[in-house]
Amino acid sequence: MHLISIPAFQDNYIWLLTTKEQTGIIVDPGEALPVIQQLEQRQITPIAILLTHHHNDHTGGVAELIRQYPELKVYGPQETQSKGAQFIVSEGDNIDINGICFDVIDVPGHTAGHIAFYCAPYLFCGDTLFSAGCGRIFEGTPEQMYQSIQKLAALPDSTKVCCAHEYTISNLRFANYVLPENIEIETYLKQIVDIRSKDQPSVPTELKTERTINLFLKCHQLDLKRKLGMDDPTIQPWQVFKRLREMKDNY
């Protein structure tokens, strides 16, 4: 398999997973044109679309892609049925698309029915987990979002986090603000600033890296809890997560 990131809108990524047979699986096509351009340029035949949640910047291109490629099969959670999903999937489902298998993981929080697709080593997690950050909580609760991220954090270190937005620099700046003494975060921020200055994507990122620089994966760690004044042993990690998310929302 080969992974292609397709920039869309201001900071979105649409993902295209291709095979040696020149077929492709499209993830979260917020718009159709850049996808069609890549398919035609690379002479790839699309066979499926995967949707992680219902927001328009992840689903807006579905209808046009189906018009262009009527054989496409569209998979997504219940909340994407009105956006074009033909096959409704949820946690525990395994999707086999021409021999490429995806495990479905329920990750509510950003939206109520948000899901992720995992096909080792690729994790397509939509707006749940970002590099150095996580998504806003629109329809779920902080505890739900925390538990969703814990599910993703349980995947292998080699997992490639294919999130849907280029938010890495802003997330790292926030992390550096919270933990200015953390050398790993400071060093990684410099690396990503250099990468982005060359107009290269900062994602996918490996889960191993995220464990070192993503504050939202550190909510159980004492240094972060102390920094937030939340080192009381009765305080749960999801409450630390809630505080962090509120801080990020207002950063």
Rosetta silent file (secondary structure, phi, psi, omega in degrees, C-alpha in Angstrom):
SEQUENCE: MHLISIPAFQDNYIWLLTTKEQTGIIVDPGEALPVIQQLEQRQITPIAILLTHHHNDHTGGVAELIRQYPELKVYGPQETQSKGAQFIVSEGDNIDINGICFDVIDVPGHTAGHIAFYCAPYLFCGDTLFSAGCGRIFEGTPEQMYQSIQKLAALPDSTKVCCAHEYTISNLRFANYVLPENIEIETYLKQIVDIRSKDQPSVPTELKTERTINLFLKCHQLDLKRKLGMDDPTIQPWQVFKRLREMKDNY
SCORE:     score description
SCORE:     0.000 S_00000001
   1 L     0.000  150.568  177.935    0.000    0.000    0.000 S_00000001
   2 E  -131.999  134.519 -176.503    1.038    3.583   -0.627 S_00000001
   3 E  -106.023  131.922  178.297   -0.371    6.597    1.215 S_00000001
   4 E  -122.602  130.722  173.836   -0.955    9.975   -0.434 S_00000001
   5 E   -97.563  131.409 -178.485   -2.010   13.126    1.408 S_00000001
   6 E  -115.318  110.092  178.558   -4.167   15.486   -0.629 S_00000001
   7 E   -63.932  143.355  178.095   -4.371   19.069    0.703 S_00000001
   8 E  -146.129  153.454 -179.366   -7.857   20.585    0.715 S_00000001
   9 L    51.072 -141.039 -177.246   -9.400   23.868    1.845 S_00000001
  10 L   -85.869  -39.620 -174.222   -7.103   25.847    4.154 S_00000001
  11 L  -148.326   17.631  178.621   -5.645   23.085    6.316 S_00000001
  12 E   -83.439  157.136  166.122   -7.466   19.788    5.623 S_00000001
  13 E  -124.066  131.384  167.495   -5.956   16.552    4.402 S_00000001
  14 E  -101.406  136.787 -177.541   -7.851   13.988    2.355 S_00000001
  15 E  -104.372  141.566  177.809   -6.113   10.616    2.397 S_00000001
  16 E  -128.940  114.535  179.977   -5.716    8.278   -0.564 S_00000001
  17 E  -102.686  118.449 -173.343   -4.499    4.748    0.107 S_00000001
  18 E  -114.243  161.621 -179.381   -3.401    3.032   -3.102 S_00000001
  19 L  -120.379  170.776  177.790   -2.410   -0.503   -4.099 S_00000001
  20 L   -63.605  -23.556  179.610   -0.056   -2.073   -6.625 S_00000001
  21 L   -81.647    6.812  179.389   -3.149   -2.790   -8.737 S_00000001
  22 L    64.369   35.328  170.051   -3.672    0.983   -9.107 S_00000001
  23 E  -107.872  160.864 -175.789   -6.843    1.035   -7.026 S_00000001
  24 E  -141.864  147.605  174.855   -7.478    3.566   -4.293 S_00000001
  25 E  -116.143  126.096 -174.494   -9.411    4.081   -1.068 S_00000001
  26 E  -101.821  134.327  179.691  -10.334    7.691   -0.257 S_00000001
  27 E  -117.117  123.706  174.470  -10.680    8.898    3.338 S_00000001
  28 L    54.953   60.673  179.558  -12.768   11.940    4.316 S_00000001
  29 L   -78.182   94.902  178.652  -13.111   13.741    0.963 S_00000001
  30 L   -68.001  -27.602  173.961  -14.256   17.219    1.974 S_00000001
  31 L  -143.182  155.257 -171.496  -14.102   18.250   -1.673 S_00000001
  32 L   -90.029  -38.696 -169.414  -13.953   16.242   -4.863 S_00000001
  33 H   -55.827  -50.315 -178.881  -11.779   18.201   -7.307 S_00000001
  34 H   -63.565  -28.840  177.056   -8.343   17.693   -5.703 S_00000001
  35 H   -69.648  -47.923 -179.613   -9.120   13.978   -5.318 S_00000001
  36 H   -59.880  -40.430  178.900  -10.196   13.606   -8.952 S_00000001
  37 H   -60.915  -42.903  179.212   -7.051   15.425  -10.074 S_00000001
  38 H   -67.434  -41.338  179.705   -4.850   13.008   -8.123 S_00000001
  39 H   -61.651  -45.139 -178.882   -6.745    9.962   -9.368 S_00000001
  40 H   -69.345  -42.072 -178.844   -6.434   11.044  -12.993 S_00000001
  41 H   -62.404  -39.141 -176.042   -2.807   12.117  -12.680 S_00000001
  42 H   -96.260   -1.290 -179.515   -1.794    8.816  -11.081 S_00000001
  43 L    55.732   51.433 -179.594   -4.214    6.692  -13.145 S_00000001
  44 L  -107.457  136.359  175.351   -5.818    5.243  -10.020 S_00000001
  45 E   -97.210  115.657  179.852   -9.284    3.681   -9.963 S_00000001
  46 E   -75.183  139.955 -178.772  -11.069    4.512   -6.690 S_00000001
  47 E  -119.458  -16.386 -178.145  -12.975    1.624   -5.134 S_00000001
  48 E  -160.197  156.965  172.277  -14.174    2.969   -1.775 S_00000001
  49 E  -123.276  135.617  173.749  -14.626    6.009    0.434 S_00000001
  50 E  -112.746  130.174  179.075  -14.228    5.905    4.225 S_00000001
  51 L  -116.127  131.214 -179.472  -15.918    8.595    6.320 S_00000001
  52 L   -90.900  -30.369  178.464  -14.981    9.225    9.966 S_00000001
  53 L  -163.937  179.150 -165.356  -17.758   11.700   10.828 S_00000001
  54 L   -88.234   -7.955 -174.873  -20.428   13.936    9.369 S_00000001
  55 L   -59.453  143.430 -171.870  -18.781   17.380    9.182 S_00000001
  56 H   -61.841  -30.515 -179.175  -18.882   18.908    5.703 S_00000001
  57 H   -74.670    3.048  174.632  -15.126   19.386    5.432 S_00000001
  58 H  -118.658  -13.485 -173.528  -14.910   15.570    5.556 S_00000001
  59 H  -127.451   -7.559 -170.398  -17.940   14.648    3.465 S_00000001
  60 L   -62.819  -21.586 -178.478  -18.576   17.510    1.029 S_00000001
  61 L   -95.220   -0.333 -173.782  -16.984   15.775   -1.950 S_00000001
  62 H   -60.807  -49.660 -174.925  -18.804   12.447   -1.633 S_00000001
  63 H   -59.460  -44.881 -179.493  -21.719   13.189   -3.953 S_00000001
  64 H   -67.169  -38.372  178.371  -19.504   14.432   -6.804 S_00000001
  65 H   -64.715  -37.745  177.956  -17.107   11.502   -6.433 S_00000001
  66 H   -68.207  -35.807  176.561  -20.014    9.062   -6.665 S_00000001
  67 H   -63.786  -40.627 -179.093  -21.240   10.863   -9.788 S_00000001
  68 H   -74.184  -35.412 -175.596  -17.787   10.526  -11.323 S_00000001
  69 L  -131.480   81.916 -172.414  -17.227    6.951  -10.111 S_00000001
  70 L   -61.473  -19.328 -177.867  -20.629    5.223   -9.684 S_00000001
  71 L   -83.208   -4.192 -178.391  -19.087    1.942   -8.492 S_00000001
  72 L   -59.290  138.541  172.078  -17.659    3.535   -5.352 S_00000001
  73 E  -105.405  133.618 -174.795  -18.687    1.994   -2.032 S_00000001
  74 E  -116.033  122.997 -178.727  -19.010    4.451    0.843 S_00000001
  75 E  -113.483  140.071  177.738  -18.500    3.359    4.469 S_00000001
  76 E  -174.007  173.807  177.053  -19.151    5.485    7.534 S_00000001
  77 L   -72.627  169.509 -178.103  -20.903    5.805   10.898 S_00000001
  78 H   -51.893  -37.944 -175.476  -24.653    6.265   11.199 S_00000001
  79 H   -68.401   -9.844  178.775  -24.278   10.042   11.296 S_00000001
  80 H  -101.321    5.793 -179.073  -22.865   10.014    7.735 S_00000001
  81 H   -60.595  -39.932  179.671  -25.820    8.221    6.134 S_00000001
  82 H   -73.769  -10.036  179.756  -27.266   11.549    5.016 S_00000001
  83 H   -99.177    1.170  176.090  -23.839   12.452    3.590 S_00000001
  84 L   119.658   -2.456  179.563  -23.692    9.477    1.258 S_00000001
  85 L   -66.686  127.944  179.404  -22.597    6.512    3.388 S_00000001
  86 L   -98.325  -27.441 -178.450  -24.089    3.309    1.960 S_00000001
  87 E  -120.700  112.100 -176.405  -22.578    0.893    4.486 S_00000001
  88 E   -87.888  126.016 -175.765  -22.991    1.864    8.143 S_00000001
  89 L  -128.151  157.645  178.792  -20.187    0.597   10.374 S_00000001
  90 L  -153.426 -179.618 -174.247  -19.269    0.799   14.060 S_00000001
  91 L   -51.994  135.735 -179.320  -16.847   -0.619   16.604 S_00000001
  92 L    97.373  -19.389  177.553  -16.073   -4.293   16.109 S_00000001
  93 L   -74.673  146.086  173.890  -16.758   -4.237   12.390 S_00000001
  94 E  -124.056  122.608 -176.589  -14.010   -5.316   10.035 S_00000001
  95 E  -102.414  126.612  177.105  -14.186   -4.013    6.473 S_00000001
  96 E  -109.614  111.076 -179.616  -12.527   -5.987    3.687 S_00000001
  97 E  -114.399   98.192 -179.257  -12.008   -3.879    0.570 S_00000001
  98 L    51.950   41.810  177.130  -10.357   -5.997   -2.115 S_00000001
  99 L    89.606   -6.322  174.680   -8.172   -7.669    0.502 S_00000001
 100 E   -96.731  119.350 -171.981   -7.362   -4.490    2.458 S_00000001
 101 E  -107.922  135.926  179.096   -8.895   -4.854    5.911 S_00000001
 102 E  -122.321  132.299  168.698   -9.861   -2.066    8.288 S_00000001
 103 E   -88.769  138.999  179.193  -10.900   -2.367   11.918 S_00000001
 104 E   -99.269  133.191 -178.944  -13.528    0.164   12.965 S_00000001
 105 E  -124.251  125.138  175.329  -13.067    1.943   16.304 S_00000001
 106 E   -74.984  125.810  179.698  -15.774    4.079   17.941 S_00000001
 107 L  -135.511   64.761 -179.488  -14.230    7.381   19.083 S_00000001
 108 L   -65.708  154.309  178.421  -17.070    9.717   20.169 S_00000001
 109 L   149.336  -67.288  175.755  -16.265   13.190   21.415 S_00000001
 110 L   -60.649  -49.896  165.850  -15.644   15.512   18.477 S_00000001
 111 L  -127.929  166.146 -174.741  -18.994   14.275   17.173 S_00000001
 112 L   -66.632  -31.937 -174.845  -21.337   11.790   18.808 S_00000001
 113 L  -114.128   18.522 -177.059  -20.777    9.057   16.231 S_00000001
 114 L   -56.116  137.979  175.094  -17.169    9.657   15.191 S_00000001
 115 E  -128.924  165.920  172.667  -15.241    6.532   14.188 S_00000001
 116 E  -126.232  155.519  177.987  -11.669    5.704   13.184 S_00000001
 117 E  -117.943  129.183 -178.617  -10.371    3.162   10.682 S_00000001
 118 E  -121.879  120.521  174.392   -7.244    1.122   11.449 S_00000001
 119 E  -134.516   97.182 -170.553   -5.320   -0.860    8.839 S_00000001
 120 L   -47.375  130.119    6.234   -1.835   -1.428   10.244 S_00000001
 121 L   -94.259   10.447 -170.435    0.176    0.687   10.243 S_00000001
 122 E   -92.145  130.742  173.799   -2.332    3.353    9.175 S_00000001
 123 E  -117.632  115.149  176.660   -4.833    4.956   11.552 S_00000001
 124 E   -98.786  102.355 -168.314   -7.381    7.265    9.929 S_00000001
 125 E  -113.450   11.988  173.926   -8.697    9.139   12.937 S_00000001
 126 E    56.005 -122.612 -177.522  -10.424   12.173   11.422 S_00000001
 127 L  -110.578   27.445  178.142  -10.638   14.962   14.005 S_00000001
 128 L   -88.328  -58.567 -179.687  -10.116   12.875   17.146 S_00000001
 129 E  -116.628  128.421  174.511   -6.331   12.771   17.500 S_00000001
 130 E  -112.453  167.216  171.905   -4.005   15.300   15.866 S_00000001
 131 L   -67.269  121.758 -179.246   -0.250   15.518   15.921 S_00000001
 132 L    68.206   12.033 -178.885    0.560   17.131   19.282 S_00000001
 133 E  -162.231 -165.407  176.827   -3.141   17.698   19.947 S_00000001
 134 E  -149.622  170.552 -177.633   -6.724   16.503   19.696 S_00000001
 135 L   -76.857  161.438  173.162  -10.007   17.690   18.244 S_00000001
 136 L   -68.782  156.722 -179.785  -12.475   20.060   19.828 S_00000001
 137 L  -101.006  104.845 -177.835  -15.383   18.535   21.702 S_00000001
 138 L  -100.227  -43.100 -172.603  -18.576   19.507   19.890 S_00000001
 139 L  -119.697  -15.377 -179.237  -21.105   16.747   20.561 S_00000001
 140 L  -103.061 -160.285  178.300  -19.558   14.486   23.192 S_00000001
 141 L  -117.505  160.119  176.771  -18.137   14.972   26.675 S_00000001
 142 H   -57.971  -37.686  179.743  -14.535   15.430   27.819 S_00000001
 143 H   -66.085  -40.414  176.129  -14.611   12.010   29.475 S_00000001
 144 H   -59.900  -47.686 -177.483  -15.836   10.420   26.230 S_00000001
 145 H   -63.234  -41.182  178.279  -13.129   12.158   24.226 S_00000001
 146 H   -60.309  -46.618 -179.298  -10.457   11.114   26.703 S_00000001
 147 H   -64.960  -35.807  177.505  -11.561    7.481   26.554 S_00000001
 148 H   -62.554  -44.295 -179.783  -11.647    7.629   22.752 S_00000001
 149 H   -67.724  -33.000  176.605   -8.076    8.878   22.632 S_00000001
 150 H   -62.490  -36.808  176.477   -7.038    6.172   25.097 S_00000001
 151 H   -60.302  -44.624 -178.973   -8.299    3.573   22.623 S_00000001
 152 H   -69.584  -35.665 -179.764   -6.098    5.032   19.914 S_00000001
 153 H   -67.354  -17.492  179.610   -3.153    5.352   22.286 S_00000001
 154 L   -80.317   -7.186  179.398   -3.336    1.593   22.891 S_00000001
 155 L   -74.093  165.268 -176.579   -2.308    0.892   19.288 S_00000001
 156 L   -61.806  154.023  178.764    1.317   -0.040   18.462 S_00000001
 157 L   -54.773  -33.642 -175.681    4.110    2.557   18.531 S_00000001
 158 L   -77.060   -3.524 -179.830    4.585    2.112   14.773 S_00000001
 159 L   -58.098  131.820  177.228    1.020    3.273   14.044 S_00000001
 160 E   -95.626  114.652 -176.534    0.947    6.137   11.562 S_00000001
 161 E   -81.760  105.944 -178.779   -1.556    8.747   12.732 S_00000001
 162 E  -100.777   82.549 -179.886   -3.323   10.019    9.619 S_00000001
 163 E   -86.365  175.522 -167.331   -5.320   12.922   10.993 S_00000001
 164 L  -106.714    6.484 -179.698   -7.334   15.306    8.883 S_00000001
 165 E  -141.899  152.699  175.953   -5.822   18.731    9.612 S_00000001
 166 L   -94.277   79.751 -177.879   -2.479   20.512    9.547 S_00000001
 167 L  -114.161    9.073 -166.958   -2.573   21.809   13.116 S_00000001
 168 H   -62.050  -44.071 -177.616    0.812   20.561   14.304 S_00000001
 169 H   -63.586  -46.911 -179.593    2.621   23.870   14.749 S_00000001
 170 H   -64.052  -36.848  177.745   -0.199   25.510   16.705 S_00000001
 171 H   -65.769  -41.355  179.809   -0.564   22.385   18.840 S_00000001
 172 H   -68.931  -34.650  176.888    3.170   22.291   19.586 S_00000001
 173 H   -64.822  -38.944  175.822    3.221   25.977   20.471 S_00000001
 174 H   -64.966  -44.991  179.871    0.476   25.346   22.986 S_00000001
 175 H   -61.129  -40.003  177.971    2.358   22.332   24.369 S_00000001
 176 H   -66.015  -33.380  175.983    5.521   24.439   24.637 S_00000001
 177 H   -66.128  -41.416 -178.326    3.525   27.105   26.497 S_00000001
 178 H   -74.473  -42.275 -178.318    2.249   24.543   29.019 S_00000001
 179 L  -124.430   71.414 -175.182    5.565   22.688   29.431 S_00000001
 180 L   -65.269  -18.423 -179.202    8.285   25.177   28.395 S_00000001
 181 L   -87.081   -4.182 -177.900   10.964   23.065   30.065 S_00000001
 182 L   -80.648  109.710 -175.551   10.207   20.001   27.904 S_00000001
 183 H   -68.260  -35.544 -178.523   13.138   19.677   25.488 S_00000001
 184 H   -63.386  -42.493  179.098   11.434   17.052   23.294 S_00000001
 185 H   -66.282  -45.153 -179.036    8.487   19.346   22.576 S_00000001
 186 H   -61.910  -43.532 -179.391   10.738   22.353   21.922 S_00000001
 187 H   -65.889  -42.852 -178.870   12.999   20.368   19.581 S_00000001
 188 H   -66.807  -36.266  176.962   10.091   18.853   17.674 S_00000001
 189 H   -59.069  -43.832  178.660    8.493   22.272   17.244 S_00000001
 190 H   -62.745  -40.312  179.449   11.669   23.519   15.543 S_00000001
 191 H   -62.757  -44.142 -176.997   11.694   20.464   13.265 S_00000001
 192 H   -70.926  -36.516  175.754    8.068   20.936   12.238 S_00000001
 193 H   -59.569  -41.245  178.402    8.506   24.669   11.611 S_00000001
 194 H   -65.549  -43.475  178.809   11.337   23.757    9.230 S_00000001
 195 H   -60.847  -45.208 -177.641    9.231   21.071    7.513 S_00000001
 196 H   -71.075  -28.091  177.557    6.290   23.409    7.053 S_00000001
 197 H   -65.266  -20.729  177.613    8.545   26.193    5.733 S_00000001
 198 L   -97.439   10.236  178.642    9.246   23.821    2.828 S_00000001
 199 L    60.904   33.555  175.637    5.497   23.296    2.353 S_00000001
 200 L  -101.255  147.474  179.975    5.749   19.659    3.377 S_00000001
 201 L   -71.545  148.208  177.639    3.039   17.984    5.498 S_00000001
 202 L   -91.562   -4.325  179.636    3.770   17.292    9.158 S_00000001
 203 L  -128.213  156.252    7.245    1.573   14.199    9.132 S_00000001
 204 L   -71.799  156.874  176.829    1.249   11.274    9.235 S_00000001
 205 E  -120.268  154.356  179.265    3.139   11.056   12.489 S_00000001
 206 E   -85.590  145.213  179.375    4.027    7.904   14.423 S_00000001
 207 H   -60.276  -32.357  176.767    2.239    7.132   17.655 S_00000001
 208 H   -57.974  -42.073  177.781    5.653    6.616   19.262 S_00000001
 209 H   -67.068  -42.385 -178.619    6.418   10.276   18.563 S_00000001
 210 H   -60.238  -33.747  179.724    3.032   11.392   19.814 S_00000001
 211 H   -61.856  -24.998 -177.929    3.656    9.750   23.172 S_00000001
 212 H   -93.220  -25.052 -171.685    6.571   12.146   23.677 S_00000001
 213 H  -122.422   -5.669 -176.565    5.109   15.445   22.397 S_00000001
 214 L   -99.965  109.804 -178.296    1.302   15.226   22.685 S_00000001
 215 H   -58.406  -31.691 -175.314    0.058   16.620   26.001 S_00000001
 216 H   -73.808   -7.512  172.016   -3.304   14.924   25.544 S_00000001
 217 H  -101.361    5.906 -175.962   -1.542   11.553   25.808 S_00000001
 218 L  -116.295   15.174 -171.598    0.183   12.629   29.041 S_00000001
 219 L   -65.576  -12.559  177.490   -2.825   13.320   31.257 S_00000001
 220 L   -93.583   -7.121 -172.934   -1.758   10.600   33.702 S_00000001
 221 L   -85.307  138.198 -172.487    1.760   11.996   34.138 S_00000001
 222 H   -65.855  -36.417 -177.586    2.654   13.727   37.379 S_00000001
 223 H   -64.150  -38.934  178.003    4.731   16.553   35.861 S_00000001
 224 H   -69.953  -42.530  179.393    1.808   17.711   33.738 S_00000001
 225 H   -60.888  -39.730  178.195   -0.661   17.363   36.619 S_00000001
 226 H   -65.968  -42.284 -179.656    1.628   19.446   38.828 S_00000001
 227 H   -59.362  -34.219 -178.913    2.014   22.090   36.144 S_00000001
 228 L   -90.964    1.382 -177.270   -1.783   22.407   36.001 S_00000001
 229 L    67.774   33.499 -175.778   -2.146   22.351   39.783 S_00000001
 230 L  -125.895   37.031 -177.236   -4.008   19.047   39.543 S_00000001
 231 L   -88.513    7.848  171.689   -1.678   16.656   41.385 S_00000001
 232 L   -60.426  126.799 -176.531   -4.312   15.730   43.968 S_00000001
 233 L   -62.075  -15.235  178.932   -4.474   11.898   43.742 S_00000001
 234 L   -81.959  -12.964 -179.353   -8.271   12.014   43.608 S_00000001
 235 L   -78.217  127.830 -177.416   -8.187   13.888   40.285 S_00000001
 236 L   -85.652  152.680  179.283   -8.770   11.561   37.349 S_00000001
 237 H   -55.455  -35.933 -179.146   -6.795   11.740   34.071 S_00000001
 238 H   -66.010  -27.117  176.740   -9.947   12.648   32.115 S_00000001
 239 H   -72.944  -34.583  172.834  -10.322   15.727   34.348 S_00000001
 240 H   -63.785  -43.778  177.204   -6.758   16.742   33.476 S_00000001
 241 H   -57.723  -45.419 -179.808   -7.699   16.213   29.837 S_00000001
 242 H   -59.066  -45.155  179.225  -10.757   18.443   30.275 S_00000001
 243 H   -61.875  -44.716  179.702   -8.641   21.237   31.747 S_00000001
 244 H   -60.525  -44.411 -178.061   -6.103   20.957   28.933 S_00000001
 245 H   -64.590  -39.413  177.543   -8.794   21.036   26.245 S_00000001
 246 H   -64.254  -41.350  178.030  -10.364   24.135   27.827 S_00000001
 247 H   -62.873  -43.738  179.908   -6.956   25.812   27.931 S_00000001
 248 H   -64.168  -39.421  179.305   -6.321   24.952   24.282 S_00000001
 249 H   -59.434  -30.118 -175.771   -9.753   26.288   23.281 S_00000001
 250 L  -106.592    7.668 -176.025   -8.822   29.644   24.786 S_00000001
 251 L   -74.442    0.000    0.000   -5.135   29.680   23.829 S_00000001
